[in-house]
Short mmCIF file of C-alpha atoms and ligand atoms in Angstrom, two decimals:
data_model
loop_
_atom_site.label_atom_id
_atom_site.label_comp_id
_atom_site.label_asym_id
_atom_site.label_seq_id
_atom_site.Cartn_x
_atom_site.Cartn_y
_atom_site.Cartn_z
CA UNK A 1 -83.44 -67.54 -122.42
CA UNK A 2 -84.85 -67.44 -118.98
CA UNK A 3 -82.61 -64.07 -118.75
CA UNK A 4 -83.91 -62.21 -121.64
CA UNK A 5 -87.81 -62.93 -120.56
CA UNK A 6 -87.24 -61.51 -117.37
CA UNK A 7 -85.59 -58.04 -118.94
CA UNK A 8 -88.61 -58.19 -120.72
CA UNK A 9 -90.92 -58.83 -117.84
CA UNK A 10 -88.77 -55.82 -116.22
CA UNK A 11 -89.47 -53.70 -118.79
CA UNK A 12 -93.07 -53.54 -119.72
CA UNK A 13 -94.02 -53.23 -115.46
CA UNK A 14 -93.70 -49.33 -116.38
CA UNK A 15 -96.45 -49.69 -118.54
CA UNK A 16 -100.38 -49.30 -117.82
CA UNK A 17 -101.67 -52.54 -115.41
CA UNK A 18 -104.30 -54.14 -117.50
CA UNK A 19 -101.90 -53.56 -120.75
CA UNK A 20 -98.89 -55.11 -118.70
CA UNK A 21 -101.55 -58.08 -117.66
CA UNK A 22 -102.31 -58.92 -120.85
CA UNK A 23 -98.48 -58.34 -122.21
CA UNK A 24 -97.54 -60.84 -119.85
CA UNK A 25 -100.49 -63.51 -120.43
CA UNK A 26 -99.63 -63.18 -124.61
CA UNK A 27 -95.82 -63.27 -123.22
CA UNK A 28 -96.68 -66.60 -121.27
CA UNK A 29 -98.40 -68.49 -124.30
CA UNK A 30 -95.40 -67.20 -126.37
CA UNK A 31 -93.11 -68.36 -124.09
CA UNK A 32 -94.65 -71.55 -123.14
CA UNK A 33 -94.86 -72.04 -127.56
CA UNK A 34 -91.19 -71.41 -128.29
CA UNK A 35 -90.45 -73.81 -125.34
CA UNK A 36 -92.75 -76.56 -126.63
CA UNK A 37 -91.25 -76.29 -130.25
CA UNK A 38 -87.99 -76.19 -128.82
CA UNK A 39 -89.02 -79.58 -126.88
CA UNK A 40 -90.07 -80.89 -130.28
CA UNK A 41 -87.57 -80.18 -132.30
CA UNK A 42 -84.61 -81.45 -129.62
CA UNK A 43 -86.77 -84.37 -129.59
CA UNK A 44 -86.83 -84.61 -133.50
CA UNK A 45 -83.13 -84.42 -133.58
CA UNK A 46 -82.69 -86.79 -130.73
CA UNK A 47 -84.96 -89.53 -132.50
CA UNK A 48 -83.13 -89.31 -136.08
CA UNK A 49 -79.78 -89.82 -134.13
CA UNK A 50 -80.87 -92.58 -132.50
CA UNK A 51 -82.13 -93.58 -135.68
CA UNK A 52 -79.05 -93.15 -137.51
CA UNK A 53 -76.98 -94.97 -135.28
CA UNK A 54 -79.41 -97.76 -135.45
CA UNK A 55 -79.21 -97.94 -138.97
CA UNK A 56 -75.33 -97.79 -139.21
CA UNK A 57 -74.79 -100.43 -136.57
CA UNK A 58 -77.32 -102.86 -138.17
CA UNK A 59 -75.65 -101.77 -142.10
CA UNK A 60 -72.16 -102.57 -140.67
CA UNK A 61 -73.22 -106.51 -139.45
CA UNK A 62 -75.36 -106.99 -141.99
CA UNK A 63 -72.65 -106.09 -144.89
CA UNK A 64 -70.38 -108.66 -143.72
CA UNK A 65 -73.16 -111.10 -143.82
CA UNK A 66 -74.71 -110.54 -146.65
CA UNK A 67 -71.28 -111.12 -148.63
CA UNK A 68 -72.42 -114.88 -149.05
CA UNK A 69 -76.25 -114.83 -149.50
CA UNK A 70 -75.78 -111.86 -151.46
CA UNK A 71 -72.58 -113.45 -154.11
CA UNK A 72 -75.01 -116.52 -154.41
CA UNK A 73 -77.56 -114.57 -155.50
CA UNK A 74 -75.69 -112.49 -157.65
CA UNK A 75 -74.76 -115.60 -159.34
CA UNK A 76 -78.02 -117.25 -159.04
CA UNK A 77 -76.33 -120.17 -157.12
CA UNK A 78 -78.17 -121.49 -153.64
CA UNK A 79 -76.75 -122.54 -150.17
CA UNK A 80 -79.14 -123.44 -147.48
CA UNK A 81 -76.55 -121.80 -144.99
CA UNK A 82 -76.11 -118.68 -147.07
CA UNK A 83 -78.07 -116.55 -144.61
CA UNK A 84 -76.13 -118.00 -141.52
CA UNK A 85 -72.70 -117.68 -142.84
CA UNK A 86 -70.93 -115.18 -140.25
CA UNK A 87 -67.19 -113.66 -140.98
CA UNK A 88 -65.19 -112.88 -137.66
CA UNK A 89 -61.60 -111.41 -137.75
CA UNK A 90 -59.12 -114.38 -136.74
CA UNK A 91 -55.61 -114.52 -135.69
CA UNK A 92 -53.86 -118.10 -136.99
CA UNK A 93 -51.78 -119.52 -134.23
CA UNK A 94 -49.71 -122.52 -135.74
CA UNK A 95 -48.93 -124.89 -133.54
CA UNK A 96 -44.82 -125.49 -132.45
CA UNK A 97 -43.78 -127.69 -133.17
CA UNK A 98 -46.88 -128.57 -135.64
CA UNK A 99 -46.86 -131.66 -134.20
CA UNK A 100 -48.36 -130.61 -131.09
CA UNK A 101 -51.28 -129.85 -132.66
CA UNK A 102 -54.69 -131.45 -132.18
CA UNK A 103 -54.79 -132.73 -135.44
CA UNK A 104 -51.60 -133.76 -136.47
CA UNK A 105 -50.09 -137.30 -135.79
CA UNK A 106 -51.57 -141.39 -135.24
CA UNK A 107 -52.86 -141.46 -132.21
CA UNK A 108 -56.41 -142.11 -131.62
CA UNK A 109 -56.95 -138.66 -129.83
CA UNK A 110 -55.94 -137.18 -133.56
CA UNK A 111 -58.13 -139.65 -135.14
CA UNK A 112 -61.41 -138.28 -133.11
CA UNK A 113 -60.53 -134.94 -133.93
CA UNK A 114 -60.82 -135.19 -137.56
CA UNK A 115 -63.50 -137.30 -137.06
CA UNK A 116 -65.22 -134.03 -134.67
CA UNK A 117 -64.79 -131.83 -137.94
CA UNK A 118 -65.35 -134.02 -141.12
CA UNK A 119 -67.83 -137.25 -139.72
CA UNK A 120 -70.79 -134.58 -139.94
CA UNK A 121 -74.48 -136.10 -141.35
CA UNK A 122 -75.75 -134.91 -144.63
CA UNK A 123 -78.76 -133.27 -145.26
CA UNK A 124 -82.25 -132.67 -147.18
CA UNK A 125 -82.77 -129.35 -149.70
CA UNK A 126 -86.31 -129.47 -150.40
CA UNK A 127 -88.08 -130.15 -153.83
CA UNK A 128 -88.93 -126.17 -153.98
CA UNK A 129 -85.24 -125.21 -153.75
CA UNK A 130 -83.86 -128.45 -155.37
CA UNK A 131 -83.72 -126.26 -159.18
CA UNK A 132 -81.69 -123.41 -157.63
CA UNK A 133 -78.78 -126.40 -157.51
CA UNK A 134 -79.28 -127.24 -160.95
CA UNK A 135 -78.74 -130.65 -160.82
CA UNK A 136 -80.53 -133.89 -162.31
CA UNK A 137 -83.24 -134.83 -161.11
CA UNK A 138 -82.64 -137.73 -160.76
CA UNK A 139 -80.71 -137.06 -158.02
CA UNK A 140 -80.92 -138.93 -155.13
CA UNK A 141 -84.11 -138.27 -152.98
CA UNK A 142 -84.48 -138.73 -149.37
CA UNK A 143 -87.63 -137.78 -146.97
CA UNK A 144 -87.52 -135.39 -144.41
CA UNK A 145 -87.38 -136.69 -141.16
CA UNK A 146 -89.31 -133.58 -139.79
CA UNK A 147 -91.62 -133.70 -142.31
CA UNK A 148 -92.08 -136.30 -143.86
CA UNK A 149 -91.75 -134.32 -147.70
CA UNK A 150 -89.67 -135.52 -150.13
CA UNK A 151 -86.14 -133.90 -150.57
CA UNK A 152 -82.66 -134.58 -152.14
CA UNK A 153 -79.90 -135.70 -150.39
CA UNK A 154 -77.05 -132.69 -150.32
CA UNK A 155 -73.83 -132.54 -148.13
CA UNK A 156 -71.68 -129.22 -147.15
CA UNK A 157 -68.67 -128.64 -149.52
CA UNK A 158 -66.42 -127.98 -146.45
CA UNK A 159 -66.88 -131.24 -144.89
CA UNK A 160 -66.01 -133.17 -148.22
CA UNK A 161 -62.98 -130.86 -148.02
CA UNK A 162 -62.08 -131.84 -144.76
CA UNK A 163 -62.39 -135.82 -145.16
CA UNK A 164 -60.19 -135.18 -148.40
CA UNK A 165 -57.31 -133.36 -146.54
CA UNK A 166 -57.76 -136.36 -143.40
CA UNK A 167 -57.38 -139.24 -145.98
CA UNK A 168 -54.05 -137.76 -147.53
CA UNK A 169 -53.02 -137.11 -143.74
CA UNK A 170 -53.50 -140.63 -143.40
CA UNK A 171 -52.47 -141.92 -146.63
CA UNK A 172 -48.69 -139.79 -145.38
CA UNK A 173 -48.58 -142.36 -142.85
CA UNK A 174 -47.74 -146.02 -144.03
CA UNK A 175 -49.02 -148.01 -140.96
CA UNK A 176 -52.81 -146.38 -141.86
CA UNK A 177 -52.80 -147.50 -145.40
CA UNK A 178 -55.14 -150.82 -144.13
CA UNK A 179 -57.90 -147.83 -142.50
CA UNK A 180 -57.87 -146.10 -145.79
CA UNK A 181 -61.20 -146.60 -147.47
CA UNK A 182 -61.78 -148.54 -150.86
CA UNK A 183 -63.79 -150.84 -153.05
CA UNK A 184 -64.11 -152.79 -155.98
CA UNK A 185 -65.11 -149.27 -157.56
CA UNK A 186 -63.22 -147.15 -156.47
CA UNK A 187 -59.29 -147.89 -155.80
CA UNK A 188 -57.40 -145.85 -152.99
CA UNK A 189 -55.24 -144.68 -155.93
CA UNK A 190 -58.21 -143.00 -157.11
CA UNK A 191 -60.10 -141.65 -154.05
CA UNK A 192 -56.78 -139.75 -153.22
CA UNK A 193 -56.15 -138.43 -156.54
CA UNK A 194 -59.49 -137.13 -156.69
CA UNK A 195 -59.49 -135.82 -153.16
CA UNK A 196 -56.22 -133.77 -154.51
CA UNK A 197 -58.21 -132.84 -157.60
CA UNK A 198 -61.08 -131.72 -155.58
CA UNK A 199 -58.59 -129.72 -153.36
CA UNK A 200 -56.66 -127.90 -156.10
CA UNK A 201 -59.85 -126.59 -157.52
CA UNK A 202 -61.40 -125.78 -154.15
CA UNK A 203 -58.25 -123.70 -153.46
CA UNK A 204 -57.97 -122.05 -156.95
CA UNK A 205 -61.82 -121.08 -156.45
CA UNK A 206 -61.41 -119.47 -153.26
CA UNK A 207 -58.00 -118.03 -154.23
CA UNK A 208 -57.23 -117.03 -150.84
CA UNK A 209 -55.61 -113.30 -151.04
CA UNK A 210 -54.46 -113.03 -147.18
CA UNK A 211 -51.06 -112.33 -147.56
CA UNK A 212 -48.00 -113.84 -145.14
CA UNK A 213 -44.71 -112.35 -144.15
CA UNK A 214 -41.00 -114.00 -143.80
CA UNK A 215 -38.95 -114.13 -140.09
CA UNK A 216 -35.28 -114.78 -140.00
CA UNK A 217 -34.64 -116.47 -137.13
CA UNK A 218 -30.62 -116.16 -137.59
CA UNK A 219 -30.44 -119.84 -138.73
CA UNK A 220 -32.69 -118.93 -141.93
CA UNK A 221 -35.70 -117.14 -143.53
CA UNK A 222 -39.28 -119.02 -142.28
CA UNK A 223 -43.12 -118.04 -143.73
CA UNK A 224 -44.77 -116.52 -141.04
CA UNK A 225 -48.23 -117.79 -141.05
CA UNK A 226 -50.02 -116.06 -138.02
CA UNK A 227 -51.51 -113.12 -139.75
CA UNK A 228 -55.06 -112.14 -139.13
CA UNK A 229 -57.60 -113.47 -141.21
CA UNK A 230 -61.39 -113.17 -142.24
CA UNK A 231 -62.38 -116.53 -141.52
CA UNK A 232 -66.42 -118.12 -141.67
CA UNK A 233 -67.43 -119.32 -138.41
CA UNK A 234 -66.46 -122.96 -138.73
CA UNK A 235 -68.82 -123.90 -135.82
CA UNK A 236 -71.82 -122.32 -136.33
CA UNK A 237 -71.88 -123.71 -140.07
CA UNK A 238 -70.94 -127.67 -138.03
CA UNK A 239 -74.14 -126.54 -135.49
CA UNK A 240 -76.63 -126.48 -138.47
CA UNK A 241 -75.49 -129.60 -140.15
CA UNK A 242 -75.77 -131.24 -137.11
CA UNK A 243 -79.36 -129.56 -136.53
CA UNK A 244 -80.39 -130.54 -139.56
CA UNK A 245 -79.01 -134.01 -140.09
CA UNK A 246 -81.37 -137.07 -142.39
CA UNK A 247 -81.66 -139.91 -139.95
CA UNK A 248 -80.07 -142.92 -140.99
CA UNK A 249 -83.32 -144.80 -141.95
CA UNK A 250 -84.28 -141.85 -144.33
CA UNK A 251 -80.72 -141.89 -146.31
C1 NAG B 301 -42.27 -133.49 -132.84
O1 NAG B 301 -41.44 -132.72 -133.67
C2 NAG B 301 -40.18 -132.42 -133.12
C3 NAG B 301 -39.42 -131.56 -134.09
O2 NAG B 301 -40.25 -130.59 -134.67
C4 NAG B 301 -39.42 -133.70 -132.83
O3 NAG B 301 -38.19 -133.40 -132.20
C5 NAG B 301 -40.24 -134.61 -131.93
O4 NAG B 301 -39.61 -135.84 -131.78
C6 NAG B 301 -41.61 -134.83 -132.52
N1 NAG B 301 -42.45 -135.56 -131.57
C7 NAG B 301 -43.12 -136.64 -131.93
C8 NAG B 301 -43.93 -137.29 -130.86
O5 NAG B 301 -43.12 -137.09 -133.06
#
């Protein structure tokens, strides 16, 4: 651009003075115009861009999270943890032999780690969102320990899940049948069969599509479980519960 102003310049300097003068002065503003609008308009460009990729990033987490708070709603159900569900990409690492894992076994090490992922306090849904739930009122009500209101007492599903699965673990070993709990109520009979019944639908509901492959090790064909997943974060959902726990006195 630069190049064709000075032809220009070049040109017109055969011309009269004052005519040249006042070429170049109109040239100037001209010049000095185009170069502001130019300005503008890179700006323009440069600020939808940014705005663009702003917008995408931010679409692209909040899709994934939405999923929850937005299939609740869709079904007019409520979860105070909706909103703070996240979904990472996860690779399952079984442990070999399984029982090396954390979690599998007698000892009390095992013992505190199911007690790290199911022993988790319940908490209060307020009287405003109580009817989302759609449950009796006559529910049992609790106050909040932050504010002194009047809520109902509510637990996470997942936990439930969780101290179903660790009282069949133990239940599979005979020398923790005396730990297993019971009461005149309810027998251990029935606390495991519902804890299977409440498994079996909890499964079925979620109807987990991830799909596993088969190795053949020479010796046989074996499920290979460590496929990536779409998993919740486990820990973030624990984190609130805790945060939000009803103090023993107000249970
Ligand atoms: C763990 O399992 C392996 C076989 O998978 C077995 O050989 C071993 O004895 C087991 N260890 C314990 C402590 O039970």
């Amino acid at each position: 651009m630069e190049k064709q102003i000075q032809d220009y310049d070049d040109a017109s300097s055969h011309g009269d003075e004052n005519t040249s003068f006042l070429n170049n002065s109109v040239k100037d503003t001209v010049r000095r115009n185009s170069i502001k609008y130019l300005l503008l308009a890179n700006l323009f460009f440069f600020v939808m861009s940014a705005l663009t990729l702003v917008c995408a990033i931010y679409m692209q987490h909040s899709k994934a999270s939405y999923t929850t708070a937005g299939l609740l709603d869709e079904f007019g159900l409520f979860s105070p943890v909706a909103g703070l569900v996240e979904y990472q990409r996860s690779q399952f690492k079984p442990a070999h032999p399984t029982n090396s894992s954390t979690y599998v076994g007698i000892d009390a090490a095992v013992d505190n780690a199911w007690d790290d992922i199911t022993a988790l306090p319940d908490h209060i849904i307020s009287a405003e969102n109580f009817p989302k739930l759609d449950r009796p009122a006559t529910s049992v009500k609790v106050s909040d320990p932050k504010t002194g209101e009047m809520g109902y007492r509510a637990g996470l599903r997942v936990f439930r899940q969780l101290q179903c699965l660790n009282l069949l673990r133990m239940a599979s070993h005979s020398n923790y049948a005396m730990k297993l709990p019971h009461n005149e109520a309810v027998t251990v009979r029935e606390n495991l069969d519902q804890c299977v019944e409440m498994l079996r639908m909890d499964l079925m509901c979620l109807s987990d599509v991830s799909v596993f492959t088969y190795n053949d090790n020479g010796q046989g064909i074996a499920a290979d479980y460590e496929s990536n997943r779409v998993c919740r974060n486990f820990d973030t959902i624990k984190q609130w519960t805790k945060d939000n726990a009803i103090s023993s006195a107000s249970r």
